[in-house]
Amino acid sequence: MLANVDSAYFMGLDSFRVKVEIDISRGLPSFCIVGLPDAAIQESKERVRASIINSEYEFALKKITINLAPANIKKEGPSFDLPIAIGVLAATGQFKSPILDDYVIAGELSLSGKVRKIKGALLIAEYAKTSNKKGVILPRANTLEASIIQGIDIIGVSSLEETVCFLKGETEIKAIRNQSLQTRLSLNSYPFDLCEIKGQQLAKRALEIAISGGHNMLMIGPPGSGKTMLAKRAPTILPDLSPNEAIEVTKIYSISGLLTKTNLLTRRPFRHPHHTISAAGLAGGGTHPRPGEISLSHHGILFLDEFGEFSKHCLEVLRQPLEERSVTISRALTSLTYPAQFTLIAAMNPCPCGWMGDKQRECICSNSQIRNYRRKTSGPLLDRIDIHIGLARLTKEELMQINHTESSVDIKKRVDIARGIQKERFKKSNVSSNAQMGPSHIKKYCTTEPKASEFLSKAIDKLGLTGRSYDKVIKVSRTIADLAGKETIGCQELAEALQYRLLDRETING
């Protein structure tokens, strides 16, 4: 006998139909799975056999052939266990279901017949909706995640037996109610606040500008100057996620198996990888490419502390994503592109020992050590960072100050206003922030006052700005003007933007 069960699989952030075809025929007892399955799928033969027997169904001692169509695409993972088991039972005539074709089915089976959580349930539910299915049958642990998708029934099951009873119509399983994203994207509380940081007013201002315009930022300063504290409080002034952004980010975490109990990312991501991370861990990789830290930071912040300690290869990997807002991973079998629209915040010491330029501690690094340390951050990479500022050791007065500065709530209000201006400005394009502007956007939206143009011309001569550095200055100036509510860019905005090009000035000064 022949039976067909609809399931789904995903490549990157795209999902597609997998038709599980089961053929039961005469011959020596065997169980064969074809259709480019990986090792996990091949091992499902034992899981399916044991779960059928332990669920008190009969496992036919016949020739069983499973085909996962389309057969030219490599599949991996245990999510086909449940549709294979359902198909085997249907093909051997142990149950009939008039609604089997109405659902997409996915789930991992234990030897006892229990259904376990899988990766990518959100993408499978999305496929069910786009293919006009009535609903999707998933492990109960995945139902909250899948309920983000509106307009289909989300059926959560805990065992193979429960799934069969539901398909036969013997058991009623109430579909999980599709939850509105707006109700789930509630206000978030953070354990940190920018008002906790003493001093460093220039760095706080730079951080506000970076978040307002989506600009990449590099902080250089000695140990204890507050670089890490500032970066960890950056999420407190990030704009709230929109429903579409929340779904995009949740998809990435779903296929990576990183969703928490909430099963929906309600906060913008903040990723903080260690400097010993590999290039594959940062950009993504594997035989079947999976997202790395760059893509896991999508619509959020990627914080690289001890920037100068990362391997040179890792740092160079950042160049394409910073420019194109995506990362492409190519392998022999496939090539996948993941989104990478993130804000980079990096922090580093001025030298290996950390005390170069400090007024109280002497630097013990040689000139060659300092050159090698700085050489890791190449010119092309630094050109892609909009803001680089220096932080100094706090003074005695700053350390002992009692009065706190502005809170994150107050700063976030200004950030939201600036982002709102940019949203209106770019509503007819695929650009969402000033940092993403191309040459045509700069020409259209970055009008400078006459005196400001003359001022900028002198700055180009003095600082020797590259074409990319010039664009960064203009973009940052546009954000500063947005924060001030100004239509045009004046000398004050340009002067402040140039103030945040520390490494350009250092290059000129030797």
Short mmCIF file of C-alpha atoms in Angstrom, two decimals, residues 7-371:
data_model
loop_
_atom_site.label_atom_id
_atom_site.label_comp_id
_atom_site.label_asym_id
_atom_site.label_seq_id
_atom_site.Cartn_x
_atom_site.Cartn_y
_atom_site.Cartn_z
CA SER A 7 5.74 17.75 6.08
CA ALA A 8 8.07 20.70 5.61
CA TYR A 9 11.75 21.60 5.81
CA PHE A 10 13.73 24.82 5.68
CA MET A 11 16.89 26.09 4.03
CA GLY A 12 18.06 29.34 5.48
CA LEU A 13 14.90 31.25 6.33
CA ASP A 14 12.89 29.73 3.48
CA SER A 15 10.62 26.72 4.04
CA PHE A 16 9.36 24.27 1.44
CA ARG A 17 7.17 21.17 1.17
CA VAL A 18 8.55 17.72 1.85
CA LYS A 19 6.19 14.97 0.71
CA VAL A 20 6.78 11.84 2.82
CA GLU A 21 5.87 8.90 0.57
CA ILE A 22 5.53 5.45 2.19
CA ASP A 23 5.36 2.24 0.23
CA ILE A 24 4.66 -1.14 1.87
CA SER A 25 5.30 -4.11 -0.42
CA ARG A 26 6.12 -7.79 -0.37
CA GLY A 27 9.67 -8.93 0.04
CA LEU A 28 12.26 -9.48 2.68
CA PRO A 29 11.56 -7.31 5.76
CA SER A 30 13.48 -4.03 5.42
CA PHE A 31 13.16 -0.36 6.23
CA CYS A 32 14.75 2.01 3.71
CA ILE A 33 14.71 5.82 3.64
CA VAL A 34 15.67 7.62 0.41
CA GLY A 35 15.59 11.27 -0.68
CA LEU A 36 19.03 12.48 0.51
CA PRO A 37 18.51 11.94 4.27
CA ASP A 38 21.31 12.68 6.71
CA ALA A 39 22.45 10.39 9.53
CA ALA A 40 19.79 11.67 11.96
CA ILE A 41 17.04 10.79 9.49
CA GLN A 42 18.56 7.38 8.75
CA GLU A 43 18.53 6.67 12.49
CA SER A 44 14.83 7.54 12.59
CA LYS A 45 14.16 3.99 11.35
CA GLU A 46 14.93 2.67 14.83
CA ARG A 47 13.04 5.46 16.58
CA VAL A 48 9.97 4.94 14.39
CA ARG A 49 10.01 1.16 14.80
CA ALA A 50 10.33 1.36 18.59
CA SER A 51 7.75 4.12 19.00
CA ILE A 52 5.17 2.21 16.88
CA ILE A 53 5.65 -0.97 18.87
CA ASN A 54 5.69 0.78 22.26
CA SER A 55 2.53 2.70 21.32
CA GLU A 56 0.88 -0.73 20.93
CA TYR A 57 0.54 -0.61 17.16
CA GLU A 58 1.75 -3.31 14.79
CA PHE A 59 5.00 -2.83 12.92
CA ALA A 60 4.68 -4.65 9.59
CA LEU A 61 7.45 -7.13 8.79
CA LYS A 62 7.47 -6.19 5.13
CA LYS A 63 9.54 -4.15 2.74
CA ILE A 64 9.05 -0.52 3.79
CA THR A 65 10.35 2.25 1.55
CA ILE A 66 10.23 5.91 2.57
CA ASN A 67 10.87 8.66 0.06
CA LEU A 68 11.39 12.28 1.13
CA ALA A 69 10.49 14.32 -1.95
CA PRO A 70 11.97 16.36 -3.53
CA ALA A 71 14.80 13.87 -3.67
CA ASN A 72 17.46 16.30 -4.89
CA ILE A 73 17.58 18.40 -1.70
CA LYS A 74 19.58 17.25 1.31
CA LYS A 75 17.47 16.97 4.49
CA GLU A 76 18.64 16.71 8.06
CA GLY A 77 17.30 16.46 11.59
CA PRO A 78 14.74 14.28 13.37
CA SER A 79 11.62 16.32 12.52
CA PHE A 80 10.46 13.70 9.99
CA ASP A 81 10.04 10.97 12.64
CA LEU A 82 6.37 11.73 13.30
CA PRO A 83 5.21 12.01 9.64
CA ILE A 84 7.11 8.79 8.79
CA ALA A 85 5.45 6.90 11.65
CA ILE A 86 2.00 8.27 10.70
CA GLY A 87 2.63 7.26 7.10
CA VAL A 88 3.70 3.74 8.02
CA LEU A 89 0.56 3.23 10.12
CA ALA A 90 -1.64 4.64 7.35
CA ALA A 91 0.03 2.53 4.65
CA THR A 92 -0.44 -0.66 6.68
CA GLY A 93 -4.13 0.12 7.10
CA GLN A 94 -4.05 0.57 10.88
CA PHE A 95 -6.04 3.80 10.63
CA LYS A 96 -7.82 5.97 8.09
CA SER A 97 -8.14 9.72 8.33
CA PRO A 98 -10.22 12.10 6.20
CA ILE A 99 -8.21 15.07 7.49
CA LEU A 100 -4.65 13.79 6.99
CA ASP A 101 -4.16 15.93 3.88
CA ASP A 102 -5.31 19.06 5.73
CA TYR A 103 -2.24 19.25 7.97
CA VAL A 104 1.52 19.61 7.78
CA ILE A 105 3.11 17.25 10.31
CA ALA A 106 6.54 17.46 11.98
CA GLY A 107 8.03 16.11 15.20
CA GLU A 108 10.76 13.97 16.73
CA LEU A 109 9.83 10.66 18.36
CA SER A 110 11.29 9.03 21.42
CA LEU A 111 11.51 5.23 21.70
CA SER A 112 8.41 5.27 23.91
CA GLY A 113 6.34 7.15 21.33
CA LYS A 114 6.53 10.58 22.98
CA VAL A 115 6.89 13.60 20.70
CA ARG A 116 9.88 15.86 21.34
CA LYS A 117 10.58 19.49 20.49
CA ILE A 118 12.13 20.32 17.11
CA LYS A 119 13.96 23.24 15.51
CA GLY A 120 12.34 25.51 12.93
CA ALA A 121 8.70 25.01 13.99
CA LEU A 122 7.94 28.65 13.17
CA LEU A 123 9.08 28.19 9.58
CA ILE A 124 7.11 24.95 9.25
CA ALA A 125 3.96 26.73 10.47
CA GLU A 126 4.63 29.55 8.02
CA TYR A 127 4.82 27.03 5.17
CA ALA A 128 1.49 25.52 6.28
CA LYS A 129 -0.12 28.93 5.96
CA THR A 130 1.37 29.78 2.57
CA SER A 131 0.33 26.35 1.20
CA ASN A 132 -3.28 26.95 2.32
CA LYS A 133 -3.33 24.05 4.78
CA LYS A 134 -5.87 24.01 7.57
CA GLY A 135 -3.16 23.73 10.17
CA VAL A 136 0.03 22.15 11.42
CA ILE A 137 0.60 19.26 13.85
CA LEU A 138 3.67 19.89 15.98
CA PRO A 139 5.19 18.84 19.32
CA ARG A 140 3.32 20.53 22.15
CA ALA A 141 6.54 22.26 23.21
CA ASN A 142 6.61 24.12 19.86
CA THR A 143 3.02 25.34 19.79
CA LEU A 144 3.57 28.72 21.45
CA GLU A 145 6.33 29.49 18.99
CA ALA A 146 4.18 28.49 15.99
CA SER A 147 1.17 30.43 17.29
CA ILE A 148 2.82 33.61 16.02
CA ILE A 149 1.55 32.63 12.57
CA GLN A 150 -2.01 33.83 12.11
CA GLY A 151 -4.81 32.10 10.23
CA ILE A 152 -4.06 28.38 10.76
CA ASP A 153 -4.76 25.80 13.46
CA ILE A 154 -1.78 24.96 15.65
CA ILE A 155 -2.29 21.42 16.96
CA GLY A 156 0.08 20.38 19.73
CA VAL A 157 0.61 16.66 20.38
CA SER A 158 2.58 14.86 23.03
CA SER A 159 2.67 11.30 21.64
CA LEU A 160 2.27 9.22 18.50
CA GLU A 161 -0.90 7.65 19.92
CA GLU A 162 -2.46 11.06 20.55
CA THR A 163 -1.64 12.12 16.98
CA VAL A 164 -3.29 9.02 15.51
CA CYS A 165 -6.40 9.45 17.68
CA PHE A 166 -6.70 13.08 16.57
CA LEU A 167 -6.38 12.18 12.87
CA LYS A 168 -8.98 9.40 13.27
CA GLY A 169 -11.36 11.84 14.93
CA GLU A 170 -11.45 9.92 18.22
CA THR A 171 -9.78 12.69 20.23
CA GLU A 172 -10.40 16.40 20.02
CA ILE A 173 -7.34 18.59 20.47
CA LYS A 174 -8.11 22.24 20.88
CA ALA A 175 -6.04 24.35 18.50
CA ILE A 176 -3.68 26.80 20.14
CA ARG A 177 -5.05 30.29 19.79
CA ASN A 178 -3.01 32.50 17.50
CA GLN A 179 -1.65 35.22 19.74
CA SER A 180 -1.40 38.82 18.65
CA LEU A 181 2.19 39.97 18.41
CA GLN A 182 1.33 43.41 19.72
CA THR A 183 0.17 41.90 23.01
CA ARG A 184 3.34 39.83 23.33
CA LEU A 185 5.72 42.65 22.45
CA SER A 186 5.16 44.25 25.81
CA LEU A 187 7.41 46.74 27.51
CA ASN A 188 10.66 45.15 28.61
CA SER A 189 12.54 45.87 31.79
CA TYR A 190 16.32 45.73 31.96
CA PRO A 191 18.54 45.25 35.00
CA PHE A 192 20.84 48.04 33.74
CA ASP A 193 20.47 51.77 33.16
CA LEU A 194 22.77 54.37 31.61
CA CYS A 195 22.33 56.62 34.63
CA GLU A 196 24.50 54.16 36.58
CA ILE A 197 27.58 55.17 34.57
CA LYS A 198 29.56 58.03 36.05
CA GLY A 199 31.22 60.54 33.76
CA GLN A 200 31.93 59.67 30.11
CA GLN A 201 29.39 62.18 28.80
CA LEU A 202 30.98 62.21 25.34
CA ALA A 203 30.78 58.42 25.10
CA LYS A 204 27.14 58.43 26.22
CA ARG A 205 26.33 61.04 23.61
CA ALA A 206 28.13 58.98 20.95
CA LEU A 207 26.19 55.88 22.01
CA GLU A 208 22.90 57.78 21.73
CA ILE A 209 23.81 58.88 18.21
CA ALA A 210 24.93 55.37 17.24
CA ILE A 211 21.65 53.81 18.38
CA SER A 212 19.56 56.61 16.87
CA GLY A 213 21.00 56.13 13.39
CA GLY A 214 22.06 52.47 13.51
CA HIS A 215 25.74 53.47 13.30
CA ASN A 216 28.61 51.12 14.13
CA MET A 217 30.77 52.28 17.01
CA LEU A 218 34.26 51.56 18.35
CA MET A 219 35.37 52.60 21.85
CA ILE A 220 39.07 52.80 22.69
CA GLY A 221 40.21 53.28 26.24
CA PRO A 222 42.16 51.83 29.18
CA PRO A 223 40.79 49.09 31.44
CA GLY A 224 38.13 50.37 33.84
CA SER A 225 37.10 53.36 31.75
CA GLY A 226 33.55 52.00 31.30
CA LYS A 227 33.58 50.59 27.75
CA THR A 228 31.86 47.32 28.62
CA MET A 229 29.40 49.00 30.98
CA LEU A 230 28.34 51.37 28.22
CA ALA A 231 27.91 48.59 25.66
CA LYS A 232 25.85 46.40 28.00
CA ARG A 233 23.46 49.30 28.60
CA ALA A 234 23.00 50.04 24.89
CA PRO A 235 19.95 47.70 24.65
CA THR A 236 18.12 49.89 27.18
CA ILE A 237 17.80 52.69 24.60
CA LEU A 238 17.11 50.54 21.54
CA PRO A 239 13.74 51.11 19.81
CA ASP A 240 11.12 48.42 20.45
CA LEU A 241 10.86 45.57 17.95
CA SER A 242 8.09 45.82 15.36
CA PRO A 243 5.96 42.68 14.79
CA ASN A 244 7.67 41.94 11.45
CA GLU A 245 11.12 42.37 12.98
CA ALA A 246 10.17 40.09 15.88
CA ILE A 247 9.13 37.33 13.45
CA GLU A 248 12.35 37.69 11.44
CA VAL A 249 14.55 37.42 14.52
CA THR A 250 12.50 34.58 16.01
CA LYS A 251 12.92 32.60 12.78
CA ILE A 252 16.68 32.80 13.08
CA TYR A 253 16.62 31.67 16.69
CA SER A 254 14.08 28.94 15.85
CA ILE A 255 16.29 27.22 13.25
CA SER A 256 19.24 27.60 15.63
CA GLY A 257 17.36 25.95 18.50
CA LEU A 258 17.95 28.95 20.77
CA LEU A 259 14.40 29.97 21.63
CA THR A 260 13.64 30.33 25.32
CA LYS A 261 10.42 29.37 27.07
CA THR A 262 8.70 32.49 25.72
CA ASN A 263 9.23 31.16 22.18
CA LEU A 264 9.25 34.70 20.82
CA LEU A 265 11.99 37.30 20.93
CA THR A 266 10.38 40.40 22.40
CA ARG A 267 13.68 42.25 22.85
CA ARG A 268 16.22 43.22 20.24
CA PRO A 269 19.12 40.73 20.39
CA PHE A 270 22.33 41.60 22.21
CA ARG A 271 25.09 39.13 21.35
CA HIS A 272 28.42 39.20 23.19
CA PRO A 273 30.73 36.46 21.81
CA HIS A 274 34.12 35.78 23.41
CA HIS A 275 37.20 36.90 21.52
CA THR A 276 38.30 33.26 21.07
CA ILE A 277 35.32 32.57 18.76
CA SER A 278 36.10 31.08 15.35
CA ALA A 279 35.23 32.72 12.05
CA ALA A 280 32.57 30.02 11.48
CA GLY A 281 31.05 30.74 14.89
CA LEU A 282 30.91 34.42 14.07
CA ALA A 283 29.62 34.28 10.49
CA GLY A 284 27.90 30.90 10.58
CA GLY A 285 28.79 27.61 8.97
CA GLY A 286 28.55 23.85 9.03
CA THR A 287 27.89 21.26 6.34
CA HIS A 288 24.37 22.63 6.22
CA PRO A 289 25.02 26.30 7.03
CA ARG A 290 23.53 27.59 10.25
CA PRO A 291 23.45 31.20 11.48
CA GLY A 292 26.40 32.56 13.43
CA GLU A 293 26.63 35.41 15.93
CA ILE A 294 26.38 37.96 13.13
CA SER A 295 22.92 36.75 12.06
CA LEU A 296 21.82 36.12 15.64
CA SER A 297 22.38 39.86 16.14
CA HIS A 298 19.88 40.73 13.37
CA HIS A 299 17.87 43.84 14.29
CA GLY A 300 19.99 44.15 17.44
CA ILE A 301 23.53 44.69 18.68
CA LEU A 302 26.70 42.65 18.17
CA PHE A 303 29.12 43.61 20.95
CA LEU A 304 32.76 42.62 20.43
CA ASP A 305 34.70 43.28 23.61
CA GLU A 306 38.51 43.13 23.46
CA PHE A 307 38.21 43.91 19.74
CA GLY A 308 41.97 43.76 19.23
CA GLU A 309 42.15 40.22 20.64
CA PHE A 310 39.89 38.68 17.98
CA SER A 311 41.74 36.84 15.24
CA LYS A 312 42.41 38.88 12.12
CA HIS A 313 40.38 36.39 10.07
CA CYS A 314 37.36 36.90 12.35
CA LEU A 315 37.57 40.66 12.04
CA GLU A 316 37.85 40.53 8.26
CA VAL A 317 34.74 38.32 8.16
CA LEU A 318 32.81 41.34 9.44
CA ARG A 319 33.51 43.44 6.37
CA GLN A 320 30.86 42.00 4.04
CA PRO A 321 28.01 41.92 6.62
CA LEU A 322 28.75 45.48 7.75
CA GLU A 323 28.51 46.68 4.15
CA GLU A 324 25.73 44.51 2.72
CA ARG A 325 23.63 43.83 5.86
CA SER A 326 23.66 40.11 5.09
CA VAL A 327 26.07 37.18 5.30
CA THR A 328 26.42 34.50 2.63
CA ILE A 329 27.72 31.05 3.56
CA SER A 330 28.79 28.87 0.64
CA ARG A 331 29.32 25.13 0.88
CA ALA A 332 29.74 22.34 -1.66
CA LEU A 333 26.07 21.35 -1.41
CA THR A 334 24.45 24.75 -1.05
CA SER A 335 24.86 28.47 -0.56
CA LEU A 336 22.64 30.30 1.93
CA THR A 337 22.23 33.97 2.76
CA TYR A 338 21.15 35.08 6.24
CA PRO A 339 20.13 38.63 7.18
CA ALA A 340 22.58 40.61 9.28
CA GLN A 341 21.13 44.05 9.91
CA PHE A 342 22.87 44.76 13.19
CA THR A 343 24.67 47.56 14.96
CA LEU A 344 28.29 46.74 15.80
CA ILE A 345 29.62 48.05 19.09
CA ALA A 346 33.27 47.22 19.68
CA ALA A 347 35.62 47.99 22.55
CA MET A 348 39.37 47.71 22.74
CA ASN A 349 42.38 48.87 24.70
CA PRO A 350 44.74 51.36 23.05
CA CYS A 351 47.60 48.83 23.28
CA PRO A 352 48.19 45.25 24.53
CA CYS A 353 48.84 46.32 28.12
CA GLY A 354 46.01 48.85 27.95
CA TRP A 355 47.74 51.89 29.42
CA MET A 356 49.07 53.81 26.42
CA GLY A 357 48.26 57.50 26.92
CA ASP A 358 47.16 57.04 30.54
CA LYS A 359 48.30 59.82 32.87
CA GLN A 360 48.86 57.62 35.92
CA ARG A 361 50.18 54.31 34.60
CA GLU A 362 53.03 53.83 32.19
CA CYS A 363 52.63 51.75 29.03
CA ILE A 364 55.06 48.80 28.90
CA CYS A 365 54.41 47.84 25.26
CA SER A 366 57.05 48.20 22.56
CA ASN A 367 56.32 50.04 19.35
CA SER A 368 56.24 46.76 17.41
CA GLN A 369 53.73 45.25 19.87
CA ILE A 370 51.47 48.29 19.50
CA ARG A 371 51.76 48.16 15.69
#
